[in-house]
mmCIF file of C-alpha atoms in Angstrom:
data_model
loop_
_atom_site.group_PDB
_atom_site.id
_atom_site.type_symbol
_atom_site.label_atom_id
_atom_site.label_comp_id
_atom_site.label_asym_id
_atom_site.label_seq_id
_atom_site.Cartn_x
_atom_site.Cartn_y
_atom_site.Cartn_z
ATOM 1 C CA UNK A 1356 -14.955 -0.857 -9.257
ATOM 2 C CA UNK A 1357 -11.339 0.049 -9.595
ATOM 3 C CA UNK A 1358 -10.829 3.693 -8.646
ATOM 4 C CA UNK A 1359 -7.058 3.668 -9.201
ATOM 5 C CA UNK A 1360 -5.810 1.984 -12.369
ATOM 6 C CA UNK A 1361 -2.337 1.037 -13.472
ATOM 7 C CA UNK A 1362 -2.985 -0.405 -16.880
ATOM 8 C CA UNK A 1363 0.570 -1.590 -17.572
ATOM 9 C CA UNK A 1364 1.366 -4.691 -15.519
ATOM 10 C CA UNK A 1365 5.022 -4.484 -16.512
ATOM 11 C CA UNK A 1366 7.617 -2.188 -18.078
ATOM 12 C CA UNK A 1367 11.177 -2.948 -19.215
ATOM 13 C CA UNK A 1368 13.773 -0.221 -19.818
ATOM 14 C CA UNK A 1369 17.517 0.037 -20.360
ATOM 15 C CA UNK A 1370 19.764 1.342 -17.630
ATOM 16 C CA UNK A 1371 20.296 5.090 -18.041
ATOM 17 C CA UNK A 1372 17.055 5.669 -19.922
ATOM 18 C CA UNK A 1373 13.846 7.156 -18.628
ATOM 19 C CA UNK A 1374 11.137 5.022 -16.995
ATOM 20 C CA UNK A 1375 7.578 6.358 -17.137
ATOM 21 C CA UNK A 1376 4.954 4.679 -15.027
ATOM 22 C CA UNK A 1377 1.306 5.712 -15.500
ATOM 23 C CA UNK A 1378 -1.715 5.796 -13.262
ATOM 24 C CA UNK A 1379 -5.309 6.847 -13.865
ATOM 25 C CA UNK A 1380 -8.034 7.503 -11.348
ATOM 26 C CA UNK A 1381 -11.784 7.877 -11.469
ATOM 27 C CA UNK A 1382 -12.695 9.475 -8.119
ATOM 28 C CA UNK A 1383 -12.585 13.263 -8.376
ATOM 29 C CA UNK A 1384 -12.556 13.421 -4.535
ATOM 30 C CA UNK A 1385 -8.974 12.161 -4.387
ATOM 31 C CA UNK A 1386 -6.757 15.037 -3.272
ATOM 32 C CA UNK A 1387 -3.370 13.444 -2.563
ATOM 33 C CA UNK A 1388 -1.441 10.883 -4.555
ATOM 34 C CA UNK A 1389 1.507 8.712 -3.639
ATOM 35 C CA UNK A 1390 3.885 6.239 -5.262
ATOM 36 C CA UNK A 1391 5.152 3.248 -3.358
ATOM 37 C CA UNK A 1392 7.952 0.914 -4.348
ATOM 38 C CA UNK A 1393 7.977 -2.759 -3.392
ATOM 39 C CA UNK A 1394 10.784 -5.322 -3.585
ATOM 40 C CA UNK A 1395 10.020 -9.051 -3.338
ATOM 41 C CA UNK A 1396 9.399 -10.313 0.190
ATOM 42 C CA UNK A 1397 9.350 -6.751 1.571
ATOM 43 C CA UNK A 1398 6.619 -4.301 2.412
ATOM 44 C CA UNK A 1399 5.942 -1.300 0.163
ATOM 45 C CA UNK A 1400 8.026 1.782 0.909
ATOM 46 C CA UNK A 1401 7.010 5.400 0.254
ATOM 47 C CA UNK A 1402 8.715 6.972 -2.755
ATOM 48 C CA UNK A 1403 7.161 10.322 -3.629
ATOM 49 C CA UNK A 1404 3.811 12.101 -3.389
ATOM 50 C CA UNK A 1405 1.914 15.023 -4.818
ATOM 51 C CA UNK A 1406 -0.969 17.156 -3.643
ATOM 52 C CA UNK A 1407 -3.838 17.875 -5.994
ATOM 53 C CA UNK A 1408 -3.033 21.570 -5.852
ATOM 54 C CA UNK A 1409 0.249 20.947 -7.633
ATOM 55 C CA UNK A 1410 1.047 19.531 -11.048
ATOM 56 C CA UNK A 1411 4.646 18.419 -10.426
ATOM 57 C CA UNK A 1412 6.834 17.257 -7.589
ATOM 58 C CA UNK A 1413 10.486 16.316 -7.895
ATOM 59 C CA UNK A 1414 12.824 14.392 -5.624
ATOM 60 C CA UNK A 1415 16.206 13.548 -7.079
ATOM 61 C CA UNK A 1416 15.763 11.125 -9.967
ATOM 62 C CA UNK A 1417 12.010 10.813 -9.334
ATOM 63 C CA UNK A 1418 9.364 13.213 -10.631
ATOM 64 C CA UNK A 1419 5.605 12.834 -10.369
ATOM 65 C CA UNK A 1420 3.313 14.723 -12.715
ATOM 66 C CA UNK A 1421 -0.403 15.243 -12.073
ATOM 67 C CA UNK A 1422 -2.977 16.148 -14.733
ATOM 68 C CA UNK A 1423 -6.194 16.720 -12.815
ATOM 69 C CA UNK A 1424 -8.371 17.358 -15.853
ATOM 70 C CA UNK A 1425 -7.344 13.986 -17.295
ATOM 71 C CA UNK A 1426 -7.320 12.285 -13.865
ATOM 72 C CA UNK A 1427 -3.900 10.994 -14.693
ATOM 73 C CA UNK A 1428 -0.550 10.907 -12.965
ATOM 74 C CA UNK A 1429 2.805 9.603 -13.983
ATOM 75 C CA UNK A 1430 6.099 8.783 -12.288
ATOM 76 C CA UNK A 1431 9.292 9.523 -14.190
ATOM 77 C CA UNK A 1432 12.602 7.969 -13.209
ATOM 78 C CA UNK A 1433 15.664 9.496 -14.816
ATOM 79 C CA UNK A 1434 18.142 7.935 -15.241
ATOM 80 C CA UNK A 1435 16.857 4.460 -14.487
ATOM 81 C CA UNK A 1436 19.136 2.120 -12.527
ATOM 82 C CA UNK A 1437 19.017 -1.648 -12.046
ATOM 83 C CA UNK A 1438 18.263 -1.107 -8.354
ATOM 84 C CA UNK A 1439 15.020 0.585 -9.426
ATOM 85 C CA UNK A 1440 13.669 -2.801 -10.541
ATOM 86 C CA UNK A 1441 10.610 -3.356 -8.344
ATOM 87 C CA UNK A 1442 6.836 -3.174 -8.331
ATOM 88 C CA UNK A 1443 5.498 0.395 -8.197
ATOM 89 C CA UNK A 1444 2.119 1.080 -6.716
ATOM 90 C CA UNK A 1445 0.120 4.215 -7.302
ATOM 91 C CA UNK A 1446 -2.132 5.204 -4.375
ATOM 92 C CA UNK A 1447 -4.672 7.936 -3.750
ATOM 93 C CA UNK A 1448 -6.272 9.504 -0.693
ATOM 94 C CA UNK A 1449 -9.849 10.791 -0.561
ATOM 95 C CA UNK A 1450 -10.608 14.078 1.158
ATOM 96 C CA UNK A 1451 -14.114 13.331 2.335
ATOM 97 C CA UNK A 1452 -13.979 13.357 6.140
ATOM 98 C CA UNK A 1453 -13.541 9.813 7.421
ATOM 99 C CA UNK A 1454 -11.597 8.643 4.383
ATOM 100 C CA UNK A 1455 -8.808 11.053 5.154
ATOM 101 C CA UNK A 1456 -6.405 8.379 6.409
ATOM 102 C CA UNK A 1457 -7.148 5.526 3.962
ATOM 103 C CA UNK A 1458 -5.368 4.933 0.695
ATOM 104 C CA UNK A 1459 -6.715 3.258 -2.411
ATOM 105 C CA UNK A 1460 -4.040 1.387 -4.342
ATOM 106 C CA UNK A 1461 -3.610 0.415 -7.965
ATOM 107 C CA UNK A 1462 -2.587 -3.113 -8.972
ATOM 108 C CA UNK A 1463 1.029 -2.140 -9.480
ATOM 109 C CA UNK A 1464 3.523 -2.067 -12.367
ATOM 110 C CA UNK A 1465 6.599 -4.307 -12.380
ATOM 111 C CA UNK A 1466 9.561 -2.246 -13.567
ATOM 112 C CA UNK A 1467 12.622 -4.092 -14.832
ATOM 113 C CA UNK A 1468 15.729 -2.063 -15.544
ATOM 114 C CA UNK A 1469 18.178 -3.979 -17.682
ATOM 115 C CA UNK A 1470 21.965 -3.320 -17.332
ATOM 116 C CA UNK B 1220 14.338 1.953 15.070
ATOM 117 C CA UNK B 1221 12.298 -1.147 14.186
ATOM 118 C CA UNK B 1222 9.306 0.605 12.535
ATOM 119 C CA UNK B 1223 6.434 -1.826 11.853
ATOM 120 C CA UNK B 1224 7.035 -5.447 12.828
ATOM 121 C CA UNK B 1225 4.790 -8.304 11.701
ATOM 122 C CA UNK B 1226 4.850 -11.904 12.859
ATOM 123 C CA UNK B 1227 4.832 -14.579 11.633
ATOM 124 C CA UNK B 1228 6.395 -14.151 8.172
ATOM 125 C CA UNK B 1229 4.882 -17.373 6.812
ATOM 126 C CA UNK B 1230 2.027 -19.617 7.935
ATOM 127 C CA UNK B 1231 0.065 -22.515 6.531
ATOM 128 C CA UNK B 1232 -3.404 -23.075 7.949
ATOM 129 C CA UNK B 1233 -5.962 -25.778 7.422
ATOM 130 C CA UNK B 1234 -9.499 -24.802 6.469
ATOM 131 C CA UNK B 1235 -11.470 -23.877 9.610
ATOM 132 C CA UNK B 1236 -8.442 -23.158 11.796
ATOM 133 C CA UNK B 1237 -7.969 -19.786 13.435
ATOM 134 C CA UNK B 1238 -4.924 -17.601 13.978
ATOM 135 C CA UNK B 1239 -3.798 -14.097 14.894
ATOM 136 C CA UNK B 1240 -1.406 -12.049 12.802
ATOM 137 C CA UNK B 1241 0.586 -9.779 15.064
ATOM 138 C CA UNK B 1242 1.572 -6.221 14.274
ATOM 139 C CA UNK B 1243 3.431 -3.747 16.429
ATOM 140 C CA UNK B 1244 4.885 -0.293 15.705
ATOM 141 C CA UNK B 1245 7.317 1.820 17.693
ATOM 142 C CA UNK B 1246 6.723 5.189 15.978
ATOM 143 C CA UNK B 1247 3.804 6.249 18.217
ATOM 144 C CA UNK B 1248 1.525 6.524 15.186
ATOM 145 C CA UNK B 1249 -2.175 6.851 15.852
ATOM 146 C CA UNK B 1250 -3.303 5.340 12.580
ATOM 147 C CA UNK B 1251 -2.822 1.655 11.813
ATOM 148 C CA UNK B 1252 -4.058 -0.490 8.948
ATOM 149 C CA UNK B 1253 -4.300 -4.041 7.700
ATOM 150 C CA UNK B 1254 -4.096 -4.637 3.933
ATOM 151 C CA UNK B 1255 -4.090 -7.819 1.917
ATOM 152 C CA UNK B 1256 -2.454 -8.326 -1.475
ATOM 153 C CA UNK B 1257 -3.583 -11.094 -3.756
ATOM 154 C CA UNK B 1258 -1.419 -12.106 -6.730
ATOM 155 C CA UNK B 1259 -1.540 -9.508 -9.501
ATOM 156 C CA UNK B 1260 -3.762 -7.256 -7.451
ATOM 157 C CA UNK B 1261 -3.289 -4.081 -5.504
ATOM 158 C CA UNK B 1262 -3.508 -3.782 -1.758
ATOM 159 C CA UNK B 1263 -7.025 -3.893 -0.338
ATOM 160 C CA UNK B 1264 -7.863 -2.463 3.041
ATOM 161 C CA UNK B 1265 -9.258 -4.947 5.570
ATOM 162 C CA UNK B 1266 -9.519 -2.901 8.772
ATOM 163 C CA UNK B 1267 -8.054 0.283 10.133
ATOM 164 C CA UNK B 1268 -7.712 2.091 13.429
ATOM 165 C CA UNK B 1269 -7.414 5.790 14.216
ATOM 166 C CA UNK B 1270 -6.282 5.243 17.798
ATOM 167 C CA UNK B 1271 -6.392 2.882 20.758
ATOM 168 C CA UNK B 1272 -9.880 1.505 21.205
ATOM 169 C CA UNK B 1273 -11.152 2.686 17.817
ATOM 170 C CA UNK B 1274 -11.368 0.415 14.781
ATOM 171 C CA UNK B 1275 -13.404 0.333 11.598
ATOM 172 C CA UNK B 1276 -13.981 -1.803 8.525
ATOM 173 C CA UNK B 1277 -12.218 -1.301 5.236
ATOM 174 C CA UNK B 1278 -13.067 -2.688 1.815
ATOM 175 C CA UNK B 1279 -12.777 -6.421 2.583
ATOM 176 C CA UNK B 1280 -13.469 -7.048 6.322
ATOM 177 C CA UNK B 1281 -15.462 -10.298 6.126
ATOM 178 C CA UNK B 1282 -13.798 -13.191 7.903
ATOM 179 C CA UNK B 1283 -11.515 -10.959 9.977
ATOM 180 C CA UNK B 1284 -11.537 -9.198 13.299
ATOM 181 C CA UNK B 1285 -9.232 -6.650 14.889
ATOM 182 C CA UNK B 1286 -8.636 -5.003 18.232
ATOM 183 C CA UNK B 1287 -6.534 -2.006 19.297
ATOM 184 C CA UNK B 1288 -5.931 -1.994 23.038
ATOM 185 C CA UNK B 1289 -2.666 -0.029 22.797
ATOM 186 C CA UNK B 1290 -1.176 2.510 20.411
ATOM 187 C CA UNK B 1291 1.607 0.056 19.519
ATOM 188 C CA UNK B 1292 -0.304 -3.138 18.729
ATOM 189 C CA UNK B 1293 -2.964 -3.967 16.080
ATOM 190 C CA UNK B 1294 -3.490 -7.722 15.764
ATOM 191 C CA UNK B 1295 -5.642 -9.244 12.978
ATOM 192 C CA UNK B 1296 -7.704 -12.334 13.828
ATOM 193 C CA UNK B 1297 -8.892 -14.994 11.372
ATOM 194 C CA UNK B 1298 -11.547 -17.092 13.078
ATOM 195 C CA UNK B 1299 -12.449 -19.757 10.473
ATOM 196 C CA UNK B 1300 -9.775 -19.818 7.807
ATOM 197 C CA UNK B 1301 -10.960 -20.259 4.217
ATOM 198 C CA UNK B 1302 -8.942 -20.789 0.999
ATOM 199 C CA UNK B 1303 -10.106 -17.309 -0.149
ATOM 200 C CA UNK B 1304 -7.967 -15.865 2.682
ATOM 201 C CA UNK B 1305 -4.762 -17.140 1.088
ATOM 202 C CA UNK B 1306 -2.871 -13.914 0.583
ATOM 203 C CA UNK B 1307 -0.025 -11.690 1.718
ATOM 204 C CA UNK B 1308 -1.011 -9.506 4.627
ATOM 205 C CA UNK B 1309 0.578 -6.143 5.319
ATOM 206 C CA UNK B 1310 0.247 -4.075 8.439
ATOM 207 C CA UNK B 1311 0.977 -0.367 8.242
ATOM 208 C CA UNK B 1312 1.025 2.704 10.455
ATOM 209 C CA UNK B 1313 0.995 6.428 9.792
ATOM 210 C CA UNK B 1314 0.572 9.907 11.283
ATOM 211 C CA UNK B 1315 -0.524 11.256 7.857
ATOM 212 C CA UNK B 1316 -1.071 9.850 4.399
ATOM 213 C CA UNK B 1317 2.440 8.414 4.223
ATOM 214 C CA UNK B 1318 2.048 4.821 5.407
ATOM 215 C CA UNK B 1319 4.918 2.772 6.776
ATOM 216 C CA UNK B 1320 4.491 -0.942 6.060
ATOM 217 C CA UNK B 1321 5.717 -4.067 7.715
ATOM 218 C CA UNK B 1322 7.425 -6.784 5.690
ATOM 219 C CA UNK B 1323 4.255 -8.872 5.381
ATOM 220 C CA UNK B 1324 2.844 -12.261 6.384
ATOM 221 C CA UNK B 1325 2.407 -14.850 3.666
ATOM 222 C CA UNK B 1326 -0.608 -16.983 4.599
ATOM 223 C CA UNK B 1327 -1.773 -20.123 2.803
ATOM 224 C CA UNK B 1328 -5.075 -21.835 3.689
ATOM 225 C CA UNK B 1329 -5.261 -25.411 2.430
#
């Protein structure tokens, strides 16, 4: 049972345009959401996060939007750069006691930014 | 600052062999984790630890064992390797929900 879903395995955009990566979740107990970026042969690195009490968080070119009623979040990258080409993982944290330190990950979306 | 260090980077095992994947972190984090990533799939939690001497199972613990004798080290043991354990293994540490990952160990069981 996949609790965090990234339904687009890949996305291709032109340099300078906006990239929008989507993520859906099913567990209403999730209270914190994160995006990780992964280059080939490297471990994932933290990109940006958002608490469930907010609907938007911005960090430079990266903005994450959260729609709790739809159980949906999205990552916007503006403007997209070739160096942004990587796999992006959506992850969520549960708030029920012992699960406080474990993340559930989606399958990832491969973003390709074309020059 | 090295962060999270995993060794080896690559390994090929024969069915039934055993091995230990090493993981060490220098950030004094209490929480440590082992994830595996199969092709086209997300990361699945194998085991985690909330501090020295305390470990617990994640989503996919079968075929693995862990120990946590120090804050720094969190080795993952495969006792009887099976082809289903062919995967990329990531160790991570954290003091909150922001995990720091190692660069991974690519393991093939043939």
